[in-house]
Coordinates of C-alpha atoms and ligand atoms in Angstrom, one line a residue:
X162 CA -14.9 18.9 25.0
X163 CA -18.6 18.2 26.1
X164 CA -18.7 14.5 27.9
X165 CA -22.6 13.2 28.6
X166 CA -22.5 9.8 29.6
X167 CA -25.9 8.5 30.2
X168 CA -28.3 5.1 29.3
X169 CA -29.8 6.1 26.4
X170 CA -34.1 5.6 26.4
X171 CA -34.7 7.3 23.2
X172 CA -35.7 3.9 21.6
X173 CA -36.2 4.9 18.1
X174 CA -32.4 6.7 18.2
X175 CA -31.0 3.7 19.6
X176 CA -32.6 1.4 16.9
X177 CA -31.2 3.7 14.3
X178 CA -27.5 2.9 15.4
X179 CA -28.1 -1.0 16.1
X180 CA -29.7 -0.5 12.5
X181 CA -26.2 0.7 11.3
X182 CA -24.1 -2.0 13.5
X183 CA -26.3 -4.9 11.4
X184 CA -23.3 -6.6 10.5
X185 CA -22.2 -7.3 14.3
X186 CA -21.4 -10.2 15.7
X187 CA -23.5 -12.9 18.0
X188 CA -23.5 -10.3 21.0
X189 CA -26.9 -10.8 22.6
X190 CA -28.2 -6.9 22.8
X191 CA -28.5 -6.7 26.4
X192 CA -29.0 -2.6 27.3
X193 CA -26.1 -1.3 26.0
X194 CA -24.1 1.9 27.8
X195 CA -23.8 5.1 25.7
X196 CA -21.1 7.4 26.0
X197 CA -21.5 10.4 23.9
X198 CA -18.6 12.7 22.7
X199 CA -18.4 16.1 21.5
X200 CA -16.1 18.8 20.0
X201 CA -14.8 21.0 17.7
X202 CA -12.2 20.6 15.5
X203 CA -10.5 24.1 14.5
X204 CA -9.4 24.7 10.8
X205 CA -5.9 25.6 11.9
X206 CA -5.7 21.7 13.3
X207 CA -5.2 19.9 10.3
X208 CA -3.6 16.5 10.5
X209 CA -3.5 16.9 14.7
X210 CA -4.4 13.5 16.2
X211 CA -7.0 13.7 18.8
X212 CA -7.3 11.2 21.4
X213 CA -10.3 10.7 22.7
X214 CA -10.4 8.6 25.9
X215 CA -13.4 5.6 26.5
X216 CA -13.6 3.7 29.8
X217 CA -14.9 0.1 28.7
X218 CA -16.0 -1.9 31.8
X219 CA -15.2 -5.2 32.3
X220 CA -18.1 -7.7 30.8
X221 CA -18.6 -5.4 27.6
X222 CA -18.6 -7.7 24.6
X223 CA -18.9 -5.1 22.1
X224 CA -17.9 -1.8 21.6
X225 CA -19.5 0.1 18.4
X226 CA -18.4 3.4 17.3
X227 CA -20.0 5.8 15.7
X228 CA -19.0 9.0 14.3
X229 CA -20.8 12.8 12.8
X230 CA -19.7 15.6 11.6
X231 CA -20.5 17.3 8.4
X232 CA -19.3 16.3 5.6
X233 CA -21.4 18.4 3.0
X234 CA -18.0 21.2 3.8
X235 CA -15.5 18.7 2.5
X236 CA -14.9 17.7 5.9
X237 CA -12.9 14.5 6.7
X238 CA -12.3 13.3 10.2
X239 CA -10.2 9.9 10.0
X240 CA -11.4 7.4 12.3
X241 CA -9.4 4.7 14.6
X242 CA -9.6 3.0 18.1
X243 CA -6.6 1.9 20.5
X244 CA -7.3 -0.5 23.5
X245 CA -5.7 -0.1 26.9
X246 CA -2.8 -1.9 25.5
X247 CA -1.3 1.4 24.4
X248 CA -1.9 4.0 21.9
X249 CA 1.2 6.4 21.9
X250 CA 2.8 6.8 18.8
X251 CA 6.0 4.9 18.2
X252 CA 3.6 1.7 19.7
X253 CA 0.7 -0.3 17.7
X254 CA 0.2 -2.8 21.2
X255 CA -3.5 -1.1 21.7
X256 CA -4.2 -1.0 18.2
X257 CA -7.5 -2.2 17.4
X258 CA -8.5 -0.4 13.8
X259 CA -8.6 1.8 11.3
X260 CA -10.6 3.1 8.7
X261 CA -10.0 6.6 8.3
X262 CA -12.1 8.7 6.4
X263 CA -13.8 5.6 4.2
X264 CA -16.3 4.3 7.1
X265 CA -18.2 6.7 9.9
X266 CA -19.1 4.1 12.3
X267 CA -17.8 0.1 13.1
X268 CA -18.2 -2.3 15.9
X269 CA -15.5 -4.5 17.5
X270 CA -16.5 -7.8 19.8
X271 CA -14.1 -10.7 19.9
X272 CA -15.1 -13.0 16.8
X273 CA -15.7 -10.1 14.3
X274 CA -15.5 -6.6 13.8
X275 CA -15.7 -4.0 10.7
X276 CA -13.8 -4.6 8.3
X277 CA -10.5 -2.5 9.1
X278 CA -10.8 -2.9 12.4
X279 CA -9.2 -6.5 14.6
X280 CA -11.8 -8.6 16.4
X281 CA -10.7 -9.7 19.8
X282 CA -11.0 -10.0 23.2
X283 CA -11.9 -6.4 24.7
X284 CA -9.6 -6.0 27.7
X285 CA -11.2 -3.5 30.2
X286 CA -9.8 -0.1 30.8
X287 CA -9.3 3.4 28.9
X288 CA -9.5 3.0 25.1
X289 CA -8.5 5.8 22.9
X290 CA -11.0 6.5 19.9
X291 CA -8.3 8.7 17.2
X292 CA -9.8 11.4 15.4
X293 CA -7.7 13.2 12.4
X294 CA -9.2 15.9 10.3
X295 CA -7.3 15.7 6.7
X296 CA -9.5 18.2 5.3
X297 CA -10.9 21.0 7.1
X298 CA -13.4 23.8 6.2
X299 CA -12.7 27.0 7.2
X300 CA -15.7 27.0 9.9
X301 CA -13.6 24.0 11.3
X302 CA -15.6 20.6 12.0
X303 CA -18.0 20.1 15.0
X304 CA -18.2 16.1 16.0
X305 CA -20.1 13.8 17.9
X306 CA -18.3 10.4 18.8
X307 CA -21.6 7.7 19.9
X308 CA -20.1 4.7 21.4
X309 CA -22.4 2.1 23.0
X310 CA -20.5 -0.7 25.3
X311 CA -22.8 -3.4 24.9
X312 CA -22.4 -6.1 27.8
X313 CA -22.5 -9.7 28.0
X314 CA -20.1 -13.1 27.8
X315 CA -17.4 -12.4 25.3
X316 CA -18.9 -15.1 22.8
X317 CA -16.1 -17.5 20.5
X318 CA -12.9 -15.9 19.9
X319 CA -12.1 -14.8 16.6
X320 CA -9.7 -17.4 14.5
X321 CA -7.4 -16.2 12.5
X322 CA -6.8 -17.8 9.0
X323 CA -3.1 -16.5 7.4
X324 CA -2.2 -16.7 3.7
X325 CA -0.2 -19.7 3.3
X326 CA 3.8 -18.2 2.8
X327 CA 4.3 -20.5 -0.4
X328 CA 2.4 -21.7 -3.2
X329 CA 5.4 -23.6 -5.3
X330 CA 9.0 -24.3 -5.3
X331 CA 9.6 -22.8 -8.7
X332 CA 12.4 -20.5 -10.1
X333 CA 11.1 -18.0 -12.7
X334 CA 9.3 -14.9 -13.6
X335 CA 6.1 -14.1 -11.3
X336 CA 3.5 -11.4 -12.3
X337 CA 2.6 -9.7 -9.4
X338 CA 0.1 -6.4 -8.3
X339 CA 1.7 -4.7 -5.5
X340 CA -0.4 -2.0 -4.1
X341 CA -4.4 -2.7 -4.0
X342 CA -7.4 -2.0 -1.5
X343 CA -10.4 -3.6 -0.6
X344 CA -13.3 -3.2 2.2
X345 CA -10.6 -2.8 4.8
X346 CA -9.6 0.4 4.0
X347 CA -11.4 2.5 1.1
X348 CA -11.9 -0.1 -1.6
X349 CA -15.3 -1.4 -3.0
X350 CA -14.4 -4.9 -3.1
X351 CA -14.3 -7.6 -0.5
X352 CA -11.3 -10.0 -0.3
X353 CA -13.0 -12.7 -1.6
X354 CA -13.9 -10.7 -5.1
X355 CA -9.9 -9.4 -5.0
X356 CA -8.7 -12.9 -5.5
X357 CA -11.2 -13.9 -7.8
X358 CA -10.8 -11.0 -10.1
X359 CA -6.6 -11.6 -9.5
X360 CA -7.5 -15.0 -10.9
X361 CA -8.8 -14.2 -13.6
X362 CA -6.2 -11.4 -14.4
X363 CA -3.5 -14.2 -14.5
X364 CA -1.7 -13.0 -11.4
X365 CA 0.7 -15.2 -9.8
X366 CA 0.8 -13.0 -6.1
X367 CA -0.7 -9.8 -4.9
X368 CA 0.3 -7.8 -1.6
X369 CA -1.9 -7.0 0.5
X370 CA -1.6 -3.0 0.9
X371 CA -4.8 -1.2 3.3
X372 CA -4.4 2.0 4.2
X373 CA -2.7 2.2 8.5
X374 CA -4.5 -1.4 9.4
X375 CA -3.3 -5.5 9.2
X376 CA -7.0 -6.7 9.5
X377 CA -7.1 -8.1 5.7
X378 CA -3.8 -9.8 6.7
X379 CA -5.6 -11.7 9.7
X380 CA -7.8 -13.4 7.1
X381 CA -6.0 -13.3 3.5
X382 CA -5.9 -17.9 4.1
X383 CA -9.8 -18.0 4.2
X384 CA -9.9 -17.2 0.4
X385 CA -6.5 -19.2 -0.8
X386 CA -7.2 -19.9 -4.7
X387 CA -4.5 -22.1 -6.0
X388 CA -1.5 -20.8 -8.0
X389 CA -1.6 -17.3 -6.3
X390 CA 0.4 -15.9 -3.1
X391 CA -0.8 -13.3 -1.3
X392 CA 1.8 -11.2 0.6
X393 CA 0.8 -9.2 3.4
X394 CA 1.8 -5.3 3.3
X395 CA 0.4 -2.3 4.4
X396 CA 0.1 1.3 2.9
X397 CA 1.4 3.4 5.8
X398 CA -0.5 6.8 5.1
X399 CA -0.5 10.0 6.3
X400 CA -2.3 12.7 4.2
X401 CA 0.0 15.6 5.0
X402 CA 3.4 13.7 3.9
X403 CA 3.0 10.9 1.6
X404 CA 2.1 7.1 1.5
X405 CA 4.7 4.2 1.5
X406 CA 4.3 0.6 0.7
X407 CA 5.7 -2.0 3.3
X408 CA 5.7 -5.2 1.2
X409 CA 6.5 -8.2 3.4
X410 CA 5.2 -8.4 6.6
X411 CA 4.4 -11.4 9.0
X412 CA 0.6 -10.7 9.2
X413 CA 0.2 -9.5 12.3
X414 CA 2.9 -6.7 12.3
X415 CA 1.3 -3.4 11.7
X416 CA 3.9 -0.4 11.5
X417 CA 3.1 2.9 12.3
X418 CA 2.1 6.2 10.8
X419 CA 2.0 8.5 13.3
X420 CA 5.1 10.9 12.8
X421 CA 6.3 13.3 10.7
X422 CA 9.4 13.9 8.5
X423 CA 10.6 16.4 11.0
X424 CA 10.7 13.5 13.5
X425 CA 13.0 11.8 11.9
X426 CA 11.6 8.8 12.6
X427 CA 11.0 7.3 10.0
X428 CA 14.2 4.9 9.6
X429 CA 12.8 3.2 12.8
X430 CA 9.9 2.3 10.7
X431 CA 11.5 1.5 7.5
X432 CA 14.1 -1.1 9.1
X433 CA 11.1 -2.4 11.2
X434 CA 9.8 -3.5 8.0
X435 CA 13.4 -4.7 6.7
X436 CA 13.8 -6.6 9.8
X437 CA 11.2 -9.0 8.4
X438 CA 12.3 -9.5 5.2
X439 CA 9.6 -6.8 3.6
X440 CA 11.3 -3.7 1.5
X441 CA 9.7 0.1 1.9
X442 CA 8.6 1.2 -0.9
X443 CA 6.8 5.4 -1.8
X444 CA 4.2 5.4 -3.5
X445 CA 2.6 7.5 -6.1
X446 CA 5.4 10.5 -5.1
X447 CA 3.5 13.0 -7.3
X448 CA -0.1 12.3 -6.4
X449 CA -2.2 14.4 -7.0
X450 CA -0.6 17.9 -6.4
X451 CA 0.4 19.2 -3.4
X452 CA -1.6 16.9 -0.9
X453 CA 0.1 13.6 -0.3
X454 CA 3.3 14.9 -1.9
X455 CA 5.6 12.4 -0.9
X456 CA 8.2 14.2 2.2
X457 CA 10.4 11.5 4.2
X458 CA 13.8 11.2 2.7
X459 CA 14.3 9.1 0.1
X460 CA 17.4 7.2 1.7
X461 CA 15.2 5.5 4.3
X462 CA 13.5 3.9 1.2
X463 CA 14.1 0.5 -1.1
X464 CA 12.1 1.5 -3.7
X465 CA 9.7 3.8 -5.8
X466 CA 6.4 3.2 -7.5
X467 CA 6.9 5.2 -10.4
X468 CA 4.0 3.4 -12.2
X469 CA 0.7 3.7 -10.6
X470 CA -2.4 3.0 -12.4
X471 CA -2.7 4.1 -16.0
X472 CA 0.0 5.6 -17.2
X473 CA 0.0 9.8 -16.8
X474 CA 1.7 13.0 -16.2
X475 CA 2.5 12.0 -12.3
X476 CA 4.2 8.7 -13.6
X477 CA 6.3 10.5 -16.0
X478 CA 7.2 12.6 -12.9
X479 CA 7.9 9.8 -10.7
X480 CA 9.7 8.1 -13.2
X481 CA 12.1 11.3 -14.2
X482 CA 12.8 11.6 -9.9
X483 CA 13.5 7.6 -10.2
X484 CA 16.3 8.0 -12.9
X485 CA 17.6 11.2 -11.7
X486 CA 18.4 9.2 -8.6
X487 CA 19.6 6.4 -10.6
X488 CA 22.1 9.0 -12.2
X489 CA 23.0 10.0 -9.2
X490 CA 24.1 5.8 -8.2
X491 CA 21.1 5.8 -5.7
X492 CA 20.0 2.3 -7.0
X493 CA 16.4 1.8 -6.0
X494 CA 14.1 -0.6 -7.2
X495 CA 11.5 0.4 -9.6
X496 CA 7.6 -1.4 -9.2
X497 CA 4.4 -0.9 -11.0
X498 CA 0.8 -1.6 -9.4
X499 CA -2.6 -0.9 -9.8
X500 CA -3.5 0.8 -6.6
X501 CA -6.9 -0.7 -7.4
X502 CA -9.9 0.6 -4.9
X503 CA -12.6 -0.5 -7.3
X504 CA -13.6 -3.1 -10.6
X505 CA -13.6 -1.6 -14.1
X506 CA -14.2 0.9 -15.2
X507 CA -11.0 2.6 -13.6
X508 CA -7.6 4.0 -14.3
X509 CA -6.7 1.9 -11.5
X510 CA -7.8 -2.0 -12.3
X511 CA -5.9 -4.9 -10.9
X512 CA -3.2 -5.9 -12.9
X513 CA -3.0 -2.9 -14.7
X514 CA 0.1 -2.5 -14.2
X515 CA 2.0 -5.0 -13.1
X516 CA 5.3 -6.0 -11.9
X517 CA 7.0 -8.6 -13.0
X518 CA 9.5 -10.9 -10.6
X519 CA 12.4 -13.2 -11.0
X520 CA 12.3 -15.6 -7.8
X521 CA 13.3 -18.5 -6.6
X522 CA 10.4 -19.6 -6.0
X523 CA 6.4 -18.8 -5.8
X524 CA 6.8 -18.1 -2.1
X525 CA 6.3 -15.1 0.1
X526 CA 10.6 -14.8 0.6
X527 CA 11.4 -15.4 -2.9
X528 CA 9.2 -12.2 -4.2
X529 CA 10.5 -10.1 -1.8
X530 CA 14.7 -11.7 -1.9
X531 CA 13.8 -11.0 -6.3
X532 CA 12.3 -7.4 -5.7
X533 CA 15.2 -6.7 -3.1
X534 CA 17.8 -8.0 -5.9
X535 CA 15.9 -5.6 -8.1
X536 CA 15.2 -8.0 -10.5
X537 CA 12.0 -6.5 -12.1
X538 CA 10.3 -5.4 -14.6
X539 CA 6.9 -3.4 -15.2
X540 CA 4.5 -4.0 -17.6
X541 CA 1.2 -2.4 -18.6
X542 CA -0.7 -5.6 -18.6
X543 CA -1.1 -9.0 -18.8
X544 CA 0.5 -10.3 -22.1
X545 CA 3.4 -8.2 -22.2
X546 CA 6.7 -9.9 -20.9
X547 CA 9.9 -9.1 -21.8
X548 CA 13.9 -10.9 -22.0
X549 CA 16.7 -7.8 -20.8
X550 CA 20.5 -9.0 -21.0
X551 CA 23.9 -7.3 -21.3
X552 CA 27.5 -8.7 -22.2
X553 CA 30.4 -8.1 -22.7
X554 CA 33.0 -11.2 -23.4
X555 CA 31.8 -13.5 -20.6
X556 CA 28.2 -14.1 -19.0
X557 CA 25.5 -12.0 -20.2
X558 CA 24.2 -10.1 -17.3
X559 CA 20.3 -9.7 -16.2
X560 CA 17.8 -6.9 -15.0
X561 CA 18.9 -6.2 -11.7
X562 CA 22.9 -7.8 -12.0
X563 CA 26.1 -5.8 -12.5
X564 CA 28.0 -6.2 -15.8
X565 CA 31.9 -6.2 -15.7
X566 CA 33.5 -5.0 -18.4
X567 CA 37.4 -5.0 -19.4
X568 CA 38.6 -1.9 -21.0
X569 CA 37.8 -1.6 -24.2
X570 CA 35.5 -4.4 -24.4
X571 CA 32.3 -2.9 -25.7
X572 CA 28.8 -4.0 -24.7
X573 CA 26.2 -6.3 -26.8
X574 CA 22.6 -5.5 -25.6
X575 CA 19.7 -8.3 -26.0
X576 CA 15.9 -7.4 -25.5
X577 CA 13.2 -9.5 -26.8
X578 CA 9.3 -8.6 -26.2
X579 CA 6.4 -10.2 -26.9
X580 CA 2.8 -8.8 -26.5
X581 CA 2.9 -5.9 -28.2
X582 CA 2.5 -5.0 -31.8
X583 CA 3.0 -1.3 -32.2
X584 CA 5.6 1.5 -30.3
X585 CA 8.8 2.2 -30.0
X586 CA 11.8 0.2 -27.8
X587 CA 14.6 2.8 -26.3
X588 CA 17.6 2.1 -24.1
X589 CA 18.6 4.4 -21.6
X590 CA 21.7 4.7 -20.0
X591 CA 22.5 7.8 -17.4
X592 CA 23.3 10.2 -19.8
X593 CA 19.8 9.3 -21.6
X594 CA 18.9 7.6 -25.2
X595 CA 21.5 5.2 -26.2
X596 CA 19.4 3.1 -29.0
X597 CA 16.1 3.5 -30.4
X598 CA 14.1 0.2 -31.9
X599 CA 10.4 0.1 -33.2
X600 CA 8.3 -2.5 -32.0
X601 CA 7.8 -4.9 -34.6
X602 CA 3.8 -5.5 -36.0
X603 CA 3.7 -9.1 -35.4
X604 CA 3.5 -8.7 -31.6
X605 CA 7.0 -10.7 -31.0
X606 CA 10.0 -8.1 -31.3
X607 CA 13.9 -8.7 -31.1
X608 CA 16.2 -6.6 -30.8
X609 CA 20.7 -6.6 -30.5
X610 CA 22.2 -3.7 -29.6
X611 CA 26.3 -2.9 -30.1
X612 CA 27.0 -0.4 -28.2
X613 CA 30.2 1.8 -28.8
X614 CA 32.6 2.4 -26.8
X615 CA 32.5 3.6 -23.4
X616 CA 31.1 2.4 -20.3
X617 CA 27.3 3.4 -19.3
X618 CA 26.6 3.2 -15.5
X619 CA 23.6 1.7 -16.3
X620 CA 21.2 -0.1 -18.8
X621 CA 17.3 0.3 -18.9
X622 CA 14.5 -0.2 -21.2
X623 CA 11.0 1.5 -21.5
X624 CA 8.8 0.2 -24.1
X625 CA 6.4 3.2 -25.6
X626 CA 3.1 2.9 -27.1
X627 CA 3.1 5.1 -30.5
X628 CA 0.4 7.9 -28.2
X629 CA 3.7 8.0 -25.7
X630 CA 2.2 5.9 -22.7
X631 CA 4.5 2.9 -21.0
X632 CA 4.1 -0.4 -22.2
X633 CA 7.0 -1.8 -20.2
X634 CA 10.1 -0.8 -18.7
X635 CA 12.7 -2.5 -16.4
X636 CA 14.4 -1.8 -14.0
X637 CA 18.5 -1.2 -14.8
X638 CA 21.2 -3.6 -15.9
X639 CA 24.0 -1.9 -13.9
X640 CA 27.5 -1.8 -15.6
X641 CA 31.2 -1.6 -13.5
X642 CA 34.7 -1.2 -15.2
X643 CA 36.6 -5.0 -14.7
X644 CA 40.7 -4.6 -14.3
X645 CA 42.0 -6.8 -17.5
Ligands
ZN761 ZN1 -1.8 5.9 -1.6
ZN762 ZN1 -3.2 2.9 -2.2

């Protein structure tokens, strides 16, 4: 690697790049130092993390990035900065941001920062820029890494402003979009538009899920609307084995990507996110083909989205791996989401799908204590909702409870939908189609099921247009012998 460091005089070169940090903070521009970085990424160093190392002097007040390479050969070079805290992997104390392959340059000083990226004070010492080519041409990728340490007082601190955990103390069923981006990772939006469109979409919460970064979690309370929660979550992603939703977390806890299935570290990670009440959950297992292809095992994992976006060939995938491991009495929880990086139009707007909760309450624990109980169900959009219940003599039984039944008692099935006017109702048990319904015209169906003798391991509904696509679908009713 090529290291210059020198003061830069080229004044029109240096404009260009204050030009491109415009949105930086109140940093008076006093002559800022240049460090300049160079190398050469080889094509057989895909997904390698590079370190590269950054002295920061004491009295710099902000430290802008900038990144080139070319990206006309499909090139991407994933961008991130540790501070002198620590930057190992298996440690997130130095992290400082992340934006991977959606932004080229970003600027950190200790009231703002690029979105993606933590404003803060900027302790002095070696600060680790990470580089990470997920797609490589075969002439490999030649980068330059500009970073100017501009110097000066460190200005106000930044103030944080957290969602608030609870927005009422009411039992019921809480539409929810669990997996969406914005400007802090590669979406289009800002925050502010997210919960305005979420609004509008009659969303009671939405998780807050950016790609490897908590920096939307610092400031989620700044845009409170009332009569929705926001959860903080990250999508933990890694390009060469999969992405995974941690929904849950406190909002400054940031869990780590950088390991591989071989490592098997990955249970660390997964109970780090159980230990504050959040579930893991893998996302979009089939997406697209043989990138992101999801590769931890599943047994570290509470759940699946097996509904992403609009309904296609890789959700009837992930849905078929989702009941196969149902059959084989793995019972993880199902969940729908938009994935949303952009407005309409999209095969991946907000809301569309959604998952559907029974809590306890509208409050940050009550989402995540309904989806842990796995009581849930998905729907396609907004005024579909759905009533799921088994019995057999005593109680009826719910999405996401166990039915006993006596032997030789038989089962009565319950389903009622509303918001739909056309398609086809079928329960599933492990052995597949146990009943067939249509949906009835007048968008309000009902539907009792006897069922004959025999006991099912478990009970599930999907709701089908009349083309084949998911309307709705929940997750099981499970079903255990009872001694008479
Ligand atoms: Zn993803
Ligand atoms: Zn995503």
């Amino acid at each position: 690697m090529l290291v210059l460091v020198k003061k830069l005089k080229r004044k029109a070169y240096w404009l260009l790049f204050l030009g491109l940090c415009c949105l930086a903070g109140p940093v008076a521009a006093q002559a800022p130092t240049a460090v300049v970085r160079q190398g050469h990424v080889p094509a057989d160093s895909l997904f390698r993390l590079l370190y590269v190392p950054i002295e920061v002097p004491a009295g710099t007040a902000e430290i802008r990035v900038r990144e080139d390479y070319n990206h006309e050969a499909g090139n991407v070079l994933n961008l991130g900065i540790y501070g002198p805290e620590g930057y190992r992997p298996g440690t997130t104390a130095g992290f400082r941001g992340w934006s991977g392959g959606a932004r080229t340059a970003f600027f950190i000083n200790a009231q703002a920062a690029s979105p993606g990226y933590v404003p803060g004070p900027l302790r002095p010492g070696t600060w680790h820029v990470l580089l990470y080519a997920s797609t490589i041409a075969p002439a490999g990728i030649d980068w330059t890494l500009t970073v100017a340490l501009v110097p000066g007082p460190p200005g106000p601190a930044f103030v944080p402003a957290f969602a608030a955990p609870a927005v009422n103390n009411r039992p019921g069923w809480y539409q929810g979009d669990v997996h969406l981006h914005t400007l802090h990772s590669d979406g289009r939006r800002t925050p502010e538009e997210l919960v305005a469109e979420a609004g509008a979409q009659g969303l009671d919460f939405i998780v807050s899920t950016e790609h490897n970064t908590n920096s939307a979690n610092l400031s989620w309370g700044r845009y409170a609307r009332p009569n929705l929660l926001v959860i903080n979550g990250e999508e933990v992603t890694t390009t060469a084995f999969g992405h995974w939703n941690a929904l849950g977390l406190e909002p400054t806890t940031l869990i780590d990507w950088r390991y591989a299935p071989a490592d098997s570290s990955i249970a660390r990670y997964t109970a780090q996110v159980r230990a504050v009440g959040g579930l893991a959950i893998i996302n979009h297992p089939f997406f697209p083909d043989t990138i992101n292809r999801f590769r931890f095992a599943v047994r570290h994992f509470d759940g699946i989205e097996v509904w992403n976006g609009r309904w296609d060939a890789r959700n009837e995938r992930a849905l078929a791996w989702w009941d196969a491991l149902l059959r084989q009495g793995c019972p993880l929880l199902a969940v729908a989401a938009s994935d949303t990086h952009t407005a309409a139009p999209s095969p991946n707007q907000l809301g569309r799908p959604r998952t559907v909760v029974q809590a306890s309450a509208l409050l940050r624990a009550g989402i995540t204590q309904g989806l842990r109980a796995r009581r849930a169900y998905l729907v396609a959009d907004r005024p579909l909702n759905l009533t799921f219940t088994a019995r057999a003599g005593g109680a009826p039984a719910g999405i996401g409870d166990t039915l006993a039944v006596a032997a030789g008692q038989r089962i009565g099935v319950a389903f009622e939908l509303r918001g739909a006017s056309a398609g086809t109702v079928t329960l599933l048990g492990e052995n597949g189609v146990l009943a067939t319904s249509p949906v009835a015209s007048g968008g309000s169906t009902a539907v009792r099921w006897q069922l004959p003798p025999g006991l099912p391991r478990y009970l599930r509904v999907e709701v089908r247009n009349p083309k084949g696509a998911m309307l709705a679908l929940t997750n099981p009713i499970w079903v255990s012998s009872r001694p008479r």
